[in-house]
mmCIF file with all atom_site columns, C-alpha atoms in Angstrom:
data_model
loop_
_atom_site.group_PDB
_atom_site.id
_atom_site.type_symbol
_atom_site.label_atom_id
_atom_site.label_alt_id
_atom_site.label_comp_id
_atom_site.label_asym_id
_atom_site.label_entity_id
_atom_site.label_seq_id
_atom_site.pdbx_PDB_ins_code
_atom_site.Cartn_x
_atom_site.Cartn_y
_atom_site.Cartn_z
_atom_site.occupancy
_atom_site.B_iso_or_equiv
_atom_site.pdbx_formal_charge
_atom_site.auth_seq_id
_atom_site.auth_comp_id
_atom_site.auth_asym_id
_atom_site.auth_atom_id
_atom_site.pdbx_PDB_model_num
ATOM 1  C CA . MET A 1 1  ? 82.633 131.536 81.155 1.00 0.00 ? 1  MET A CA 1
ATOM 2  C CA . PRO A 1 2  ? 84.063 128.442 79.454 1.00 0.00 ? 2  PRO A CA 1
ATOM 3  C CA . THR A 1 3  ? 83.597 128.264 75.681 1.00 0.00 ? 3  THR A CA 1
ATOM 4  C CA . ASP A 1 4  ? 84.392 124.565 75.221 1.00 0.00 ? 4  ASP A CA 1
ATOM 5  C CA . GLU A 1 5  ? 81.106 122.605 75.208 1.00 0.00 ? 5  GLU A CA 1
ATOM 6  C CA . VAL A 1 6  ? 82.488 119.947 77.588 1.00 0.00 ? 6  VAL A CA 1
ATOM 7  C CA . ALA A 1 7  ? 83.827 122.592 79.971 1.00 0.00 ? 7  ALA A CA 1
ATOM 8  C CA . ARG A 1 8  ? 80.460 124.386 79.981 1.00 0.00 ? 8  ARG A CA 1
ATOM 9  C CA . PHE A 1 9  ? 78.695 121.073 80.624 1.00 0.00 ? 9  PHE A CA 1
ATOM 10 C CA . LEU A 1 10 ? 81.031 120.223 83.508 1.00 0.00 ? 10 LEU A CA 1
ATOM 11 C CA . GLU A 1 11 ? 80.477 123.686 84.983 1.00 0.00 ? 11 GLU A CA 1
ATOM 12 C CA . ALA A 1 12 ? 76.699 123.123 84.964 1.00 0.00 ? 12 ALA A CA 1
ATOM 13 C CA . LEU A 1 13 ? 76.962 119.842 86.888 1.00 0.00 ? 13 LEU A CA 1
ATOM 14 C CA . SER A 1 14 ? 76.794 119.392 90.639 1.00 0.00 ? 14 SER A CA 1
ATOM 15 C CA . PRO A 1 15 ? 80.204 118.650 92.205 1.00 0.00 ? 15 PRO A CA 1
ATOM 16 C CA . ALA A 1 16 ? 79.420 114.927 92.580 1.00 0.00 ? 16 ALA A CA 1
ATOM 17 C CA . HIS A 1 17 ? 78.212 114.547 88.989 1.00 0.00 ? 17 HIS A CA 1
ATOM 18 C CA . ARG A 1 18 ? 81.116 116.675 87.740 1.00 0.00 ? 18 ARG A CA 1
ATOM 19 C CA . GLU A 1 19 ? 83.625 114.290 89.291 1.00 0.00 ? 19 GLU A CA 1
ATOM 20 C CA . GLU A 1 20 ? 81.737 111.286 87.889 1.00 0.00 ? 20 GLU A CA 1
ATOM 21 C CA . VAL A 1 21 ? 81.836 112.722 84.357 1.00 0.00 ? 21 VAL A CA 1
ATOM 22 C CA . ARG A 1 22 ? 85.503 113.736 84.641 1.00 0.00 ? 22 ARG A CA 1
ATOM 23 C CA . GLN A 1 23 ? 86.320 110.052 85.249 1.00 0.00 ? 23 GLN A CA 1
ATOM 24 C CA . LYS A 1 24 ? 84.859 109.124 81.849 1.00 0.00 ? 24 LYS A CA 1
ATOM 25 C CA . PRO A 1 25 ? 86.870 109.121 78.593 1.00 0.00 ? 25 PRO A CA 1
ATOM 26 C CA . ARG A 1 26 ? 86.855 112.420 76.658 1.00 0.00 ? 26 ARG A CA 1
ATOM 27 C CA . GLU A 1 27 ? 84.711 110.882 73.901 1.00 0.00 ? 27 GLU A CA 1
ATOM 28 C CA . GLU A 1 28 ? 81.991 109.994 76.419 1.00 0.00 ? 28 GLU A CA 1
ATOM 29 C CA . GLN A 1 29 ? 82.224 113.485 77.939 1.00 0.00 ? 29 GLN A CA 1
ATOM 30 C CA . GLU A 1 30 ? 81.700 114.969 74.467 1.00 0.00 ? 30 GLU A CA 1
ATOM 31 C CA . LYS A 1 31 ? 78.630 112.764 73.883 1.00 0.00 ? 31 LYS A CA 1
ATOM 32 C CA . LEU A 1 32 ? 77.145 113.825 77.211 1.00 0.00 ? 32 LEU A CA 1
ATOM 33 C CA . ALA A 1 33 ? 77.855 117.491 76.459 1.00 0.00 ? 33 ALA A CA 1
ATOM 34 C CA . ALA A 1 34 ? 76.151 117.167 73.071 1.00 0.00 ? 34 ALA A CA 1
ATOM 35 C CA . ALA A 1 35 ? 73.141 115.524 74.732 1.00 0.00 ? 35 ALA A CA 1
ATOM 36 C CA . TRP A 1 36 ? 73.096 118.382 77.247 1.00 0.00 ? 36 TRP A CA 1
ATOM 37 C CA . GLU A 1 37 ? 73.033 120.970 74.457 1.00 0.00 ? 37 GLU A CA 1
ATOM 38 C CA . ALA A 1 38 ? 70.181 119.077 72.775 1.00 0.00 ? 38 ALA A CA 1
ATOM 39 C CA . GLU A 1 39 ? 68.269 118.907 76.072 1.00 0.00 ? 39 GLU A CA 1
ATOM 40 C CA . LEU A 1 40 ? 68.613 122.668 76.488 1.00 0.00 ? 40 LEU A CA 1
ATOM 41 C CA . ARG A 1 41 ? 67.333 123.289 72.960 1.00 0.00 ? 41 ARG A CA 1
ATOM 42 C CA . GLN A 1 42 ? 64.462 120.809 72.961 1.00 0.00 ? 42 GLN A CA 1
ATOM 43 C CA . ASP A 1 43 ? 62.841 120.860 76.409 1.00 0.00 ? 43 ASP A CA 1
ATOM 44 C CA . THR A 1 44 ? 60.229 123.611 76.620 1.00 0.00 ? 44 THR A CA 1
ATOM 45 C CA . ASP A 1 45 ? 60.097 123.434 80.427 1.00 0.00 ? 45 ASP A CA 1
ATOM 46 C CA . LEU A 1 46 ? 63.754 124.404 80.463 1.00 0.00 ? 46 LEU A CA 1
ATOM 47 C CA . ASP A 1 47 ? 62.952 127.403 78.243 1.00 0.00 ? 47 ASP A CA 1
ATOM 48 C CA . THR A 1 48 ? 60.695 128.769 80.968 1.00 0.00 ? 48 THR A CA 1
ATOM 49 C CA . LEU A 1 49 ? 63.273 128.080 83.672 1.00 0.00 ? 49 LEU A CA 1
ATOM 50 C CA . SER A 1 50 ? 65.978 129.639 81.500 1.00 0.00 ? 50 SER A CA 1
ATOM 51 C CA . GLU A 1 51 ? 64.058 132.908 81.408 1.00 0.00 ? 51 GLU A CA 1
ATOM 52 C CA . LEU A 1 52 ? 64.140 132.999 85.205 1.00 0.00 ? 52 LEU A CA 1
ATOM 53 C CA . SER A 1 53 ? 67.613 131.548 85.721 1.00 0.00 ? 53 SER A CA 1
ATOM 54 C CA . PRO A 1 54 ? 69.809 130.417 82.819 1.00 0.00 ? 54 PRO A CA 1
ATOM 55 C CA . ALA A 1 55 ? 72.256 128.751 85.234 1.00 0.00 ? 55 ALA A CA 1
ATOM 56 C CA . ALA A 1 56 ? 69.445 126.754 86.867 1.00 0.00 ? 56 ALA A CA 1
ATOM 57 C CA . ALA A 1 57 ? 68.202 125.571 83.459 1.00 0.00 ? 57 ALA A CA 1
ATOM 58 C CA . GLU A 1 58 ? 71.702 124.488 82.460 1.00 0.00 ? 58 GLU A CA 1
ATOM 59 C CA . SER A 1 59 ? 72.175 122.675 85.750 1.00 0.00 ? 59 SER A CA 1
ATOM 60 C CA . GLU A 1 60 ? 68.823 120.874 85.480 1.00 0.00 ? 60 GLU A CA 1
ATOM 61 C CA . ALA A 1 61 ? 69.553 119.793 81.892 1.00 0.00 ? 61 ALA A CA 1
ATOM 62 C CA . ALA A 1 62 ? 73.006 118.553 82.925 1.00 0.00 ? 62 ALA A CA 1
ATOM 63 C CA . ARG A 1 63 ? 71.525 116.550 85.802 1.00 0.00 ? 63 ARG A CA 1
ATOM 64 C CA . ARG A 1 64 ? 68.954 114.965 83.482 1.00 0.00 ? 64 ARG A CA 1
ATOM 65 C CA . VAL A 1 65 ? 71.608 113.948 80.973 1.00 0.00 ? 65 VAL A CA 1
ATOM 66 C CA . VAL A 1 66 ? 73.928 112.392 83.569 1.00 0.00 ? 66 VAL A CA 1
ATOM 67 C CA . GLU A 1 67 ? 71.085 110.601 85.310 1.00 0.00 ? 67 GLU A CA 1
ATOM 68 C CA . GLY A 1 68 ? 69.543 109.487 82.011 1.00 0.00 ? 68 GLY A CA 1
ATOM 69 C CA . THR A 1 69 ? 66.242 111.212 82.680 1.00 0.00 ? 69 THR A CA 1
ATOM 70 C CA . GLY A 1 70 ? 66.104 113.519 79.667 1.00 0.00 ? 70 GLY A CA 1
ATOM 71 C CA . GLY A 1 71 ? 62.779 115.177 79.015 1.00 0.00 ? 71 GLY A CA 1
ATOM 72 C CA . ASP A 1 72 ? 61.817 113.413 75.773 1.00 0.00 ? 72 ASP A CA 1
#
């Protein structure tokens, strides 16, 4: 499992979103990865999903961040 936050974020993305994010500058990738980590920590719906499937929760949070639909 990747330990770098950006690598973990990229791993959680769908292939299409992963390629889209890889095209961005590293600084933007780091901002998205930080937003992803925050989404995982803050969204209580993801907590429930994480109990059932941590990978699914990470993927859903990554999708929300890339698509700008975070669960505020």
